[in-house]
Amino acid sequence: MMPIDPLDALDAALRSNFRLFVERCFVHLHHGGEFLPNWHHQAIEHALGQVLRGEITRLIINIQPRSLKSLIVSVAYPAFVLGHDPKKKIYVISYGNELADRHSSDFNSVVTSDWYQRVFPNMRIKKALGNEVTTTERGYRRSTTVMGSLTGMGGDLFILDDPQKAVDAQSEVRRDNVNQWFSNTLISRLDSKKTGAIIVVMQRVHMNDLCGFLTEATDDWSVLRLPAIAEEDERIPIGVNKFHHRRAGDVLHPAHESIKELKNLQNIMPPETFDAQYQQRPVPVGGAMIKREWLRYYEPHELPERTHRSKVFLSVDTASKDGAMNDWSVCTAWLFHAPIYYLLGLVRGRFEYPQLREIIIAEAKHYKPRIVLIEDAHTGIALAQELKKTLNRAVKPVPVERDKVGRMYVQQEKFFAGHVRFPRGAPFLPELERELLAFPNGPHDDQVDSISQALNHRLSTYTLDNI
C-alpha cells in the first residue's frame, strides 16, 4: 500500500472542508498570523454551505465589525465556490471602491497562490485584471459598488458586503436609493430567479437599512443574527445537526473582544449606535415611545433633601417564573419631590427567589422607603406576602391594570415635561437608556416595567400622598 502524501491529504481536506479553507486563507493573507477560531465562524460557514448546496438562496448575516465576515464571505467563499465550479458567475458588491478593491486584492492573492492552484487543479485563471478574475471556464468573480452599473451583466451569486455606510444610512434619501437599486436593478441581474443566490452581510445601521427593507418585504430571507452580547439563550446552527448553545450575556468572541471592552464601547457610544452595529438590533433614532430629548438628569448636589414633601419608595418588577435564569428582576429606588421623580438607584439581575428577596430587603434597609411596590403577578405575589412579614415598611402589591405598552403610554407626559430625572453618570444608565428608548421593540422591558409602575403610583389608589 502506497503511503499517503501529507501534502495530498492536506489539499484534500482544504478542498472538502470550508472551515479549514477559511483558516488557510487567513494565514495566507496575514502572513502566518494567528487565527483565533470561534463558533461564530462555524455558524457563518454553515450558512454559506447551505447556499452552496442550494438549500437556501437568500441569506442575511448581521454581525459586528472586525469579525472576519469579509474574509469569510467576500474572499474565501467565492474562491471556494469557483474552485468547485469554475463556471460560476459571482459578483461581490460593497458601498465604496476602496472596500471593493481591498476584497478583490485579497481574493486575487488567494486564487493565484501555489497552494490554491494545487488544491483546485481544475480552476484555472484566464484573466486577472483589476476587480475581475475570469476562469478558463468563463466563470468569474467581479467586484463593484452599490449603485454601480450592472447593465447587460448577469450572475449566479451576488454577495453584498457592507452595502451601506453607517453615516449614509442615516439619510432617508440614501437609504431609499439603495433599497430601490436592489429592487429595480440587482434582483433582475440573477441569471436564474429560482436557483440564483443573494447573500447580504453587514452590521445593522438603521431600522430601515437594506436588511430591514428586505425582511419587511418578504419572508424569503434566512437571517443569521449574531449580537456582540447575547440577549437571550440561543441555539445556533454551526453544522449539520450541530449547534452552539449560547447563554444570555455571552460575548460573541471573547478571545478577540472581552466583555469589559464591549461594555466600555457601550458606555462611550450612543445607545442607538451600539444597539445597531454591535447588537444588530437598531432602534428608532431618538427613541420609540420615549424620546431621547425628553430624558433629564441630575447631579448629586441637585437632589432635594428628604422632608415631609419628599417621599422615597421602591418599585419591584419580578421575573415571570421563580428561578427563571433567562428572565430579569428589577428593583428601582425613587425620591418623589413633587412634581419630580428622581431615580436613586437600580438593581437588575437574574436572581433565584431567595436571592431576590434578600436584595429587596437590603435595598429597603439602605433607602428606608415609605413603601415598596411589587407587581401583583408571577413571583411578586409570594414576594409581597413574605416581605410584609419581614420589612418594617409598607408593602403594596400592584394590580396589573393595562398591558406594558399601555402602562408606559400614560407616563409619556411625565418624561415630556421633564418630571423624570436620572442620576448622571450612573453605571446602570447606558443599559437603562437602551431599553427605555427601544421600548416596546427591544428584547427586554423589565426596567421599563419597574419605571412605569413607579410613575403610575399617583394615578391609582395607592397614592403616596395617602401614606
Short mmCIF file of C-alpha atoms in Angstrom, two decimals:
data_model
loop_
_atom_site.label_atom_id
_atom_site.label_comp_id
_atom_site.label_asym_id
_atom_site.label_seq_id
_atom_site.Cartn_x
_atom_site.Cartn_y
_atom_site.Cartn_z
CA MET A 1 0.00 0.00 0.00
CA MET A 2 1.41 3.35 -1.04
CA PRO A 3 1.97 5.77 1.84
CA ILE A 4 -0.31 8.83 1.86
CA ASP A 5 1.46 12.05 0.98
CA PRO A 6 0.74 14.52 3.84
CA LEU A 7 0.54 17.37 1.35
CA ASP A 8 -2.05 15.49 -0.73
CA ALA A 9 -4.04 14.79 2.43
CA LEU A 10 -3.94 18.49 3.38
CA ASP A 11 -5.05 19.52 -0.10
CA ALA A 12 -7.94 17.07 0.02
CA ALA A 13 -9.00 18.42 3.42
CA LEU A 14 -8.88 22.03 2.18
CA ARG A 15 -10.90 21.05 -0.88
CA SER A 16 -13.67 19.43 1.13
CA ASN A 17 -13.72 21.43 4.37
CA PHE A 18 -14.64 25.09 4.05
CA ARG A 19 -13.72 25.81 7.68
CA LEU A 20 -10.13 24.66 7.08
CA PHE A 21 -10.07 26.56 3.81
CA VAL A 22 -11.03 29.80 5.59
CA GLU A 23 -8.22 29.33 8.10
CA ARG A 24 -5.73 28.72 5.28
CA CYS A 25 -6.87 31.91 3.55
CA PHE A 26 -6.39 33.84 6.78
CA VAL A 27 -2.86 32.53 7.27
CA HIS A 28 -2.04 33.32 3.64
CA LEU A 29 -3.34 36.89 3.79
CA HIS A 30 -1.93 37.63 7.25
CA HIS A 31 1.48 36.15 6.55
CA GLY A 32 1.26 33.44 9.17
CA GLY A 33 -0.65 35.50 11.74
CA GLU A 34 -2.52 33.68 14.50
CA PHE A 35 -6.03 32.57 13.59
CA LEU A 36 -8.38 32.60 16.59
CA PRO A 37 -11.10 30.07 15.75
CA ASN A 38 -14.54 30.66 17.20
CA TRP A 39 -18.00 29.17 16.91
CA HIS A 40 -19.36 32.20 15.05
CA HIS A 41 -17.02 31.39 12.16
CA GLN A 42 -18.63 27.95 12.00
CA ALA A 43 -22.11 29.49 12.10
CA ILE A 44 -21.30 31.70 9.10
CA GLU A 45 -19.59 28.86 7.27
CA HIS A 46 -22.55 26.56 7.87
CA ALA A 47 -24.99 29.15 6.49
CA LEU A 48 -22.79 29.62 3.42
CA GLY A 49 -22.68 25.86 3.00
CA GLN A 50 -26.46 25.83 2.82
CA VAL A 51 -26.27 28.37 -0.01
CA LEU A 52 -23.62 26.30 -1.79
CA ARG A 53 -25.83 23.20 -1.60
CA GLY A 54 -28.86 25.13 -2.84
CA GLU A 55 -30.78 24.67 0.42
CA ILE A 56 -31.31 28.42 0.73
CA THR A 57 -30.94 31.17 -1.86
CA ARG A 58 -31.49 34.30 0.23
CA LEU A 59 -29.20 34.80 3.22
CA ILE A 60 -28.63 37.75 5.56
CA ILE A 61 -25.75 37.73 8.06
CA ASN A 62 -25.78 40.51 10.66
CA ILE A 63 -22.61 40.77 12.70
CA GLN A 64 -20.39 43.42 14.24
CA PRO A 65 -17.30 44.95 12.61
CA ARG A 66 -13.92 43.20 12.82
CA SER A 67 -15.36 39.69 12.97
CA LEU A 68 -13.69 38.25 9.81
CA LYS A 69 -17.01 38.44 7.98
CA SER A 70 -15.46 39.89 4.81
CA LEU A 71 -12.62 37.37 4.73
CA ILE A 72 -15.09 34.51 5.04
CA VAL A 73 -17.90 35.78 2.79
CA SER A 74 -16.26 38.02 0.19
CA VAL A 75 -12.84 36.42 -0.19
CA ALA A 76 -12.75 32.77 0.89
CA TYR A 77 -16.28 31.81 -0.16
CA PRO A 78 -16.04 32.97 -3.82
CA ALA A 79 -12.64 31.26 -4.07
CA PHE A 80 -14.10 28.04 -2.65
CA VAL A 81 -17.17 28.18 -4.93
CA LEU A 82 -15.11 28.79 -8.08
CA GLY A 83 -12.68 26.09 -7.02
CA HIS A 84 -15.53 23.57 -7.12
CA ASP A 85 -17.30 25.08 -10.12
CA PRO A 86 -15.20 27.41 -12.30
CA LYS A 87 -18.29 28.21 -14.40
CA LYS A 88 -19.95 30.18 -11.59
CA LYS A 89 -20.53 33.88 -12.09
CA ILE A 90 -20.09 35.79 -8.86
CA TYR A 91 -20.46 39.47 -8.00
CA VAL A 92 -19.19 40.99 -4.75
CA ILE A 93 -20.66 44.44 -4.10
CA SER A 94 -19.67 46.94 -1.40
CA TYR A 95 -20.54 50.54 -0.58
CA GLY A 96 -17.31 52.06 -1.95
CA ASN A 97 -14.39 51.49 -4.29
CA GLU A 98 -11.76 51.27 -1.57
CA LEU A 99 -13.54 48.42 0.18
CA ALA A 100 -14.28 46.64 -3.12
CA ASP A 101 -10.64 47.00 -4.20
CA ARG A 102 -9.34 45.55 -0.93
CA HIS A 103 -11.60 42.49 -1.16
CA SER A 104 -10.60 41.97 -4.79
CA SER A 105 -6.91 42.22 -3.99
CA ASP A 106 -7.24 39.62 -1.22
CA PHE A 107 -9.24 37.30 -3.47
CA ASN A 108 -6.69 37.62 -6.28
CA SER A 109 -3.87 36.84 -3.86
CA VAL A 110 -5.61 33.65 -2.74
CA VAL A 111 -6.57 32.23 -6.14
CA THR A 112 -3.18 32.94 -7.73
CA SER A 113 -1.25 31.26 -4.90
CA ASP A 114 0.55 27.97 -5.42
CA TRP A 115 -1.34 26.24 -2.63
CA TYR A 116 -4.76 27.22 -4.05
CA GLN A 117 -3.80 26.06 -7.55
CA ARG A 118 -2.73 22.76 -6.04
CA VAL A 119 -5.97 22.37 -4.03
CA PHE A 120 -8.20 23.19 -7.03
CA PRO A 121 -6.36 22.00 -10.15
CA ASN A 122 -9.45 22.40 -12.38
CA MET A 123 -9.83 26.09 -11.58
CA ARG A 124 -7.52 27.99 -13.88
CA ILE A 125 -7.42 31.74 -14.35
CA LYS A 126 -7.71 33.15 -17.85
CA LYS A 127 -7.54 36.80 -16.87
CA ALA A 128 -6.97 38.71 -13.64
CA LEU A 129 -7.39 42.40 -14.22
CA GLY A 130 -8.36 44.95 -11.59
CA ASN A 131 -11.59 43.94 -9.93
CA GLU A 132 -12.29 40.98 -12.20
CA VAL A 133 -10.92 37.46 -12.27
CA THR A 134 -12.13 35.27 -15.15
CA THR A 135 -11.66 31.49 -15.29
CA THR A 136 -10.90 29.36 -18.33
CA GLU A 137 -14.46 28.01 -17.95
CA ARG A 138 -15.87 31.54 -18.41
CA GLY A 139 -16.82 31.90 -14.79
CA TYR A 140 -15.72 34.94 -12.82
CA ARG A 141 -15.65 36.98 -9.66
CA ARG A 142 -16.38 40.63 -10.35
CA SER A 143 -16.29 43.38 -7.80
CA THR A 144 -18.27 46.60 -7.96
CA THR A 145 -20.04 49.11 -5.76
CA VAL A 146 -23.63 49.69 -4.78
CA MET A 147 -25.31 51.85 -7.43
CA GLY A 148 -22.59 50.76 -9.86
CA SER A 149 -23.63 49.78 -13.35
CA LEU A 150 -24.83 46.19 -13.85
CA THR A 151 -26.40 46.79 -17.26
CA GLY A 152 -26.07 43.74 -19.51
CA MET A 153 -24.44 41.70 -16.77
CA GLY A 154 -25.78 38.63 -15.02
CA GLY A 155 -24.66 36.29 -12.32
CA ASP A 156 -25.35 33.14 -10.29
CA LEU A 157 -24.36 34.61 -6.92
CA PHE A 158 -24.46 38.17 -5.64
CA ILE A 159 -22.69 38.99 -2.38
CA LEU A 160 -23.43 42.37 -0.80
CA ASP A 161 -20.77 43.05 1.82
CA ASP A 162 -21.42 46.25 3.79
CA PRO A 163 -23.69 47.77 1.13
CA GLN A 164 -24.35 50.85 3.28
CA LYS A 165 -22.05 53.08 5.29
CA ALA A 166 -23.39 53.82 8.75
CA VAL A 167 -23.40 57.56 8.14
CA ASP A 168 -25.18 57.21 4.78
CA ALA A 169 -27.88 55.04 6.32
CA GLN A 170 -28.98 57.98 8.46
CA SER A 171 -30.14 59.74 5.30
CA GLU A 172 -33.60 58.68 4.20
CA VAL A 173 -32.80 59.60 0.59
CA ARG A 174 -29.64 57.47 0.52
CA ARG A 175 -31.37 54.55 2.26
CA ASP A 176 -34.20 54.64 -0.26
CA ASN A 177 -31.73 54.84 -3.13
CA VAL A 178 -30.00 51.63 -2.02
CA ASN A 179 -33.27 49.82 -1.38
CA GLN A 180 -34.68 50.80 -4.74
CA TRP A 181 -31.41 49.91 -6.52
CA PHE A 182 -31.69 46.42 -5.03
CA SER A 183 -35.32 46.02 -6.08
CA ASN A 184 -35.10 47.60 -9.52
CA THR A 185 -31.61 46.66 -10.65
CA LEU A 186 -29.76 43.95 -8.73
CA ILE A 187 -32.58 41.43 -8.40
CA SER A 188 -33.08 41.45 -12.17
CA ARG A 189 -29.46 40.52 -12.81
CA LEU A 190 -29.78 36.97 -11.47
CA ASP A 191 -29.44 34.53 -14.35
CA SER A 192 -31.90 32.23 -12.60
CA LYS A 193 -34.51 33.65 -10.26
CA LYS A 194 -35.05 30.14 -8.89
CA THR A 195 -31.52 28.93 -8.19
CA GLY A 196 -29.55 32.20 -8.17
CA ALA A 197 -28.44 33.23 -4.68
CA ILE A 198 -28.03 36.55 -2.89
CA ILE A 199 -26.05 36.98 0.33
CA VAL A 200 -26.14 40.20 2.35
CA VAL A 201 -23.56 40.52 5.14
CA MET A 202 -23.48 43.72 7.16
CA GLN A 203 -23.76 45.32 10.54
CA ARG A 204 -27.18 46.85 11.09
CA VAL A 205 -27.09 50.62 10.72
CA HIS A 206 -30.75 51.67 10.77
CA MET A 207 -34.21 50.17 11.20
CA ASN A 208 -34.89 50.84 7.50
CA ASP A 209 -31.49 49.83 6.15
CA LEU A 210 -31.28 47.24 3.39
CA CYS A 211 -31.73 44.33 5.82
CA GLY A 212 -34.76 45.94 7.40
CA PHE A 213 -36.19 46.68 3.95
CA LEU A 214 -35.69 43.11 2.71
CA THR A 215 -37.04 41.29 5.76
CA GLU A 216 -40.05 43.61 5.93
CA ALA A 217 -40.87 42.96 2.27
CA THR A 218 -40.75 39.15 2.28
CA ASP A 219 -40.21 36.08 4.45
CA ASP A 220 -37.85 34.52 1.90
CA TRP A 221 -34.71 35.56 3.74
CA SER A 222 -32.81 33.34 6.16
CA VAL A 223 -31.26 35.59 8.81
CA LEU A 224 -28.20 34.78 10.91
CA ARG A 225 -28.14 37.47 13.60
CA LEU A 226 -25.07 37.43 15.83
CA PRO A 227 -25.15 40.14 18.52
CA ALA A 228 -21.89 41.02 20.28
CA ILE A 229 -23.52 40.25 23.65
CA ALA A 230 -26.21 37.57 23.71
CA GLU A 231 -29.56 38.95 24.86
CA GLU A 232 -31.15 35.56 25.49
CA ASP A 233 -30.29 31.88 25.46
CA GLU A 234 -29.83 30.71 21.89
CA ARG A 235 -29.14 27.52 19.95
CA ILE A 236 -27.24 28.50 16.82
CA PRO A 237 -26.58 26.01 13.98
CA ILE A 238 -22.85 25.54 13.31
CA GLY A 239 -23.10 22.42 11.15
CA VAL A 240 -25.48 19.71 10.03
CA ASN A 241 -27.29 18.72 13.25
CA LYS A 242 -24.66 20.64 15.25
CA PHE A 243 -25.42 23.64 17.44
CA HIS A 244 -23.67 26.16 19.63
CA HIS A 245 -25.58 26.81 22.84
CA ARG A 246 -25.14 30.46 23.73
CA ARG A 247 -26.23 31.77 27.10
CA ALA A 248 -27.62 35.24 27.67
CA GLY A 249 -24.73 37.58 28.39
CA ASP A 250 -22.16 35.56 26.45
CA VAL A 251 -19.75 37.57 24.32
CA LEU A 252 -19.50 36.71 20.63
CA HIS A 253 -15.73 36.17 20.54
CA PRO A 254 -14.11 36.69 23.98
CA ALA A 255 -10.60 35.89 22.72
CA HIS A 256 -10.92 38.80 20.30
CA GLU A 257 -13.07 41.21 22.31
CA SER A 258 -13.84 40.83 26.01
CA ILE A 259 -16.99 41.78 27.86
CA LYS A 260 -15.03 44.60 29.50
CA GLU A 261 -14.05 46.03 26.13
CA LEU A 262 -17.62 45.79 24.85
CA LYS A 263 -19.00 47.44 27.97
CA ASN A 264 -16.51 50.27 27.52
CA LEU A 265 -17.81 50.71 23.97
CA GLN A 266 -21.37 50.68 25.31
CA ASN A 267 -20.54 53.50 27.68
CA ILE A 268 -18.94 55.78 25.09
CA MET A 269 -21.16 55.09 22.07
CA PRO A 270 -24.69 56.44 21.66
CA PRO A 271 -27.13 53.67 22.58
CA GLU A 272 -28.68 53.69 19.11
CA THR A 273 -25.26 53.14 17.50
CA PHE A 274 -24.16 50.30 19.77
CA ASP A 275 -27.51 48.54 19.56
CA ALA A 276 -27.47 48.67 15.77
CA GLN A 277 -23.83 47.97 14.92
CA TYR A 278 -22.95 45.59 17.76
CA GLN A 279 -26.25 44.10 18.89
CA GLN A 280 -27.75 44.01 15.38
CA ARG A 281 -30.93 45.49 16.81
CA PRO A 282 -31.47 49.04 15.54
CA VAL A 283 -33.96 51.22 17.34
CA PRO A 284 -35.72 54.33 16.08
CA VAL A 285 -33.39 57.31 16.08
CA GLY A 286 -34.20 59.41 19.11
CA GLY A 287 -36.29 56.68 20.70
CA ALA A 288 -39.58 54.94 20.03
CA MET A 289 -42.22 55.64 22.67
CA ILE A 290 -39.89 57.67 24.89
CA LYS A 291 -37.75 60.20 23.01
CA ARG A 292 -34.11 60.86 23.84
CA GLU A 293 -34.67 64.61 24.02
CA TRP A 294 -37.16 64.02 26.84
CA LEU A 295 -34.57 62.45 29.13
CA ARG A 296 -33.38 64.63 32.01
CA TYR A 297 -30.57 64.14 34.53
CA TYR A 298 -29.45 65.42 37.89
CA GLU A 299 -26.15 65.84 39.70
CA PRO A 300 -25.82 64.67 43.32
CA HIS A 301 -25.94 68.23 44.68
CA GLU A 302 -29.24 68.81 42.87
CA LEU A 303 -31.06 66.08 44.78
CA PRO A 304 -33.63 67.57 47.21
CA GLU A 305 -33.29 66.79 50.89
CA ARG A 306 -35.76 64.35 52.34
CA THR A 307 -38.55 66.25 54.05
CA HIS A 308 -42.25 65.70 54.63
CA ARG A 309 -42.64 66.68 50.94
CA SER A 310 -40.07 64.12 49.72
CA LYS A 311 -41.19 60.52 49.65
CA VAL A 312 -38.85 57.59 48.94
CA PHE A 313 -40.20 54.32 47.58
CA LEU A 314 -39.10 51.13 45.81
CA SER A 315 -40.63 49.65 42.67
CA VAL A 316 -40.03 45.93 42.08
CA ASP A 317 -40.64 44.01 38.87
CA THR A 318 -40.02 40.29 39.28
CA ALA A 319 -39.14 37.56 36.78
CA SER A 320 -42.12 35.73 35.32
CA LYS A 321 -41.08 32.46 36.95
CA ASP A 322 -39.24 31.55 40.12
CA GLY A 323 -35.68 30.65 39.18
CA ALA A 324 -36.07 31.55 35.51
CA MET A 325 -32.46 32.43 34.77
CA ASN A 326 -33.31 33.95 31.42
CA ASP A 327 -35.73 36.45 32.98
CA TRP A 328 -34.71 39.63 34.75
CA SER A 329 -35.89 41.06 38.03
CA VAL A 330 -35.52 44.78 38.72
CA CYS A 331 -35.74 46.99 41.78
CA THR A 332 -35.69 50.77 41.29
CA ALA A 333 -35.43 53.27 44.16
CA TRP A 334 -37.10 56.66 43.80
CA LEU A 335 -37.36 60.00 45.52
CA PHE A 336 -40.58 61.82 44.70
CA HIS A 337 -40.37 65.58 45.34
CA ALA A 338 -43.45 66.99 43.62
CA PRO A 339 -43.60 67.08 40.72
CA ILE A 340 -40.21 65.44 40.05
CA TYR A 341 -39.38 61.72 40.25
CA TYR A 342 -35.66 61.18 40.95
CA LEU A 343 -34.27 57.72 40.24
CA LEU A 344 -31.91 56.99 43.14
CA GLY A 345 -30.71 53.51 42.27
CA LEU A 346 -31.36 50.40 40.23
CA VAL A 347 -30.61 46.72 40.74
CA ARG A 348 -31.14 44.29 37.88
CA GLY A 349 -30.27 40.62 37.56
CA ARG A 350 -31.36 37.07 37.01
CA PHE A 351 -32.00 36.10 40.59
CA GLU A 352 -33.33 32.97 42.20
CA TYR A 353 -36.18 33.76 44.56
CA PRO A 354 -34.20 33.69 47.86
CA GLN A 355 -31.52 35.99 46.41
CA LEU A 356 -34.15 38.41 45.08
CA ARG A 357 -35.83 38.54 48.49
CA GLU A 358 -32.53 39.37 50.24
CA ILE A 359 -31.74 42.05 47.65
CA ILE A 360 -35.09 43.80 48.23
CA ILE A 361 -34.55 43.65 51.98
CA ALA A 362 -31.08 45.16 51.56
CA GLU A 363 -32.39 47.92 49.29
CA ALA A 364 -35.13 48.71 51.80
CA LYS A 365 -32.58 48.99 54.63
CA HIS A 366 -30.41 51.27 52.50
CA TYR A 367 -33.06 53.65 51.16
CA LYS A 368 -35.59 53.43 54.01
CA PRO A 369 -38.60 53.79 51.70
CA ARG A 370 -42.09 54.73 52.82
CA ILE A 371 -43.48 51.89 50.69
CA VAL A 372 -42.35 49.00 48.48
CA LEU A 373 -44.39 48.49 45.31
CA ILE A 374 -44.41 44.97 43.86
CA GLU A 375 -46.28 43.85 40.77
CA ASP A 376 -49.11 41.56 41.86
CA ALA A 377 -48.21 38.79 39.41
CA HIS A 378 -45.84 35.85 39.00
CA THR A 379 -43.30 35.52 41.83
CA GLY A 380 -44.22 39.02 43.02
CA ILE A 381 -47.31 37.61 44.73
CA ALA A 382 -45.32 35.40 47.08
CA LEU A 383 -42.60 38.01 47.50
CA ALA A 384 -45.06 40.68 48.61
CA GLN A 385 -46.61 38.33 51.15
CA GLU A 386 -43.24 37.41 52.61
CA LEU A 387 -41.88 40.98 52.71
CA LYS A 388 -44.97 42.16 54.57
CA LYS A 389 -43.87 39.89 57.40
CA THR A 390 -40.18 40.79 57.14
CA LEU A 391 -39.92 44.51 56.45
CA ASN A 392 -40.91 47.25 58.81
CA ARG A 393 -42.25 49.06 55.78
CA ALA A 394 -45.49 49.23 53.87
CA VAL A 395 -45.57 46.67 51.06
CA LYS A 396 -48.16 47.10 48.35
CA PRO A 397 -48.97 44.53 45.64
CA VAL A 398 -49.77 46.47 42.48
CA PRO A 399 -52.52 45.05 40.27
CA VAL A 400 -51.78 44.86 36.56
CA GLU A 401 -54.43 47.08 35.00
CA ARG A 402 -53.06 47.55 31.47
CA ASP A 403 -50.58 45.87 29.15
CA LYS A 404 -46.96 47.01 29.17
CA VAL A 405 -47.37 49.46 26.31
CA GLY A 406 -50.49 50.97 27.82
CA ARG A 407 -48.80 51.44 31.20
CA MET A 408 -45.90 53.37 29.65
CA TYR A 409 -48.11 55.25 27.23
CA VAL A 410 -49.87 57.11 30.04
CA GLN A 411 -46.48 58.08 31.52
CA GLN A 412 -45.10 59.76 28.38
CA GLU A 413 -46.27 63.15 29.61
CA LYS A 414 -44.04 62.94 32.69
CA PHE A 415 -40.97 62.38 30.50
CA PHE A 416 -42.00 65.09 28.06
CA ALA A 417 -42.49 67.58 30.90
CA GLY A 418 -39.06 66.76 32.37
CA HIS A 419 -40.53 65.33 35.55
CA VAL A 420 -38.38 62.17 35.45
CA ARG A 421 -34.70 62.62 36.37
CA PHE A 422 -31.89 60.06 36.17
CA PRO A 423 -28.55 60.23 38.02
CA ARG A 424 -25.97 61.48 35.55
CA GLY A 425 -23.08 59.05 35.07
CA ALA A 426 -24.69 56.16 36.98
CA PRO A 427 -23.17 52.81 35.87
CA PHE A 428 -26.60 51.33 35.14
CA LEU A 429 -27.66 54.27 32.97
CA PRO A 430 -26.44 53.15 29.49
CA GLU A 431 -28.33 49.85 29.62
CA LEU A 432 -31.39 51.54 31.10
CA GLU A 433 -31.46 54.14 28.32
CA ARG A 434 -31.12 51.45 25.65
CA GLU A 435 -34.11 49.56 26.96
CA LEU A 436 -36.18 52.68 27.50
CA LEU A 437 -35.53 54.16 24.05
CA ALA A 438 -36.12 50.83 22.29
CA PHE A 439 -39.38 50.06 24.10
CA PRO A 440 -41.66 48.44 23.02
CA ASN A 441 -39.48 46.95 20.25
CA GLY A 442 -36.49 45.90 22.37
CA PRO A 443 -35.72 42.38 23.60
CA HIS A 444 -36.33 43.25 27.27
CA ASP A 445 -38.71 45.53 29.15
CA ASP A 446 -38.15 44.69 32.82
CA GLN A 447 -36.59 48.07 33.67
CA VAL A 448 -39.38 49.84 31.79
CA ASP A 449 -41.95 47.88 33.79
CA SER A 450 -40.38 48.93 37.08
CA ILE A 451 -40.27 52.57 35.95
CA SER A 452 -43.85 52.69 34.65
CA GLN A 453 -45.05 51.07 37.87
CA ALA A 454 -43.23 53.74 39.88
CA LEU A 455 -44.51 56.64 37.81
CA ASN A 456 -48.05 55.31 37.79
CA HIS A 457 -48.49 55.24 41.56
CA ARG A 458 -50.06 58.71 41.86
CA LEU A 459 -52.65 57.83 39.22
CA SER A 460 -54.07 54.87 41.14
CA THR A 461 -55.46 54.00 44.53
CA TYR A 462 -52.10 53.54 46.20
CA THR A 463 -51.03 57.20 46.01
CA LEU A 464 -48.07 58.05 48.19
CA ASP A 465 -49.82 61.19 49.34
CA ASN A 466 -52.03 59.00 51.49
CA ILE A 467 -49.32 57.12 53.38
#
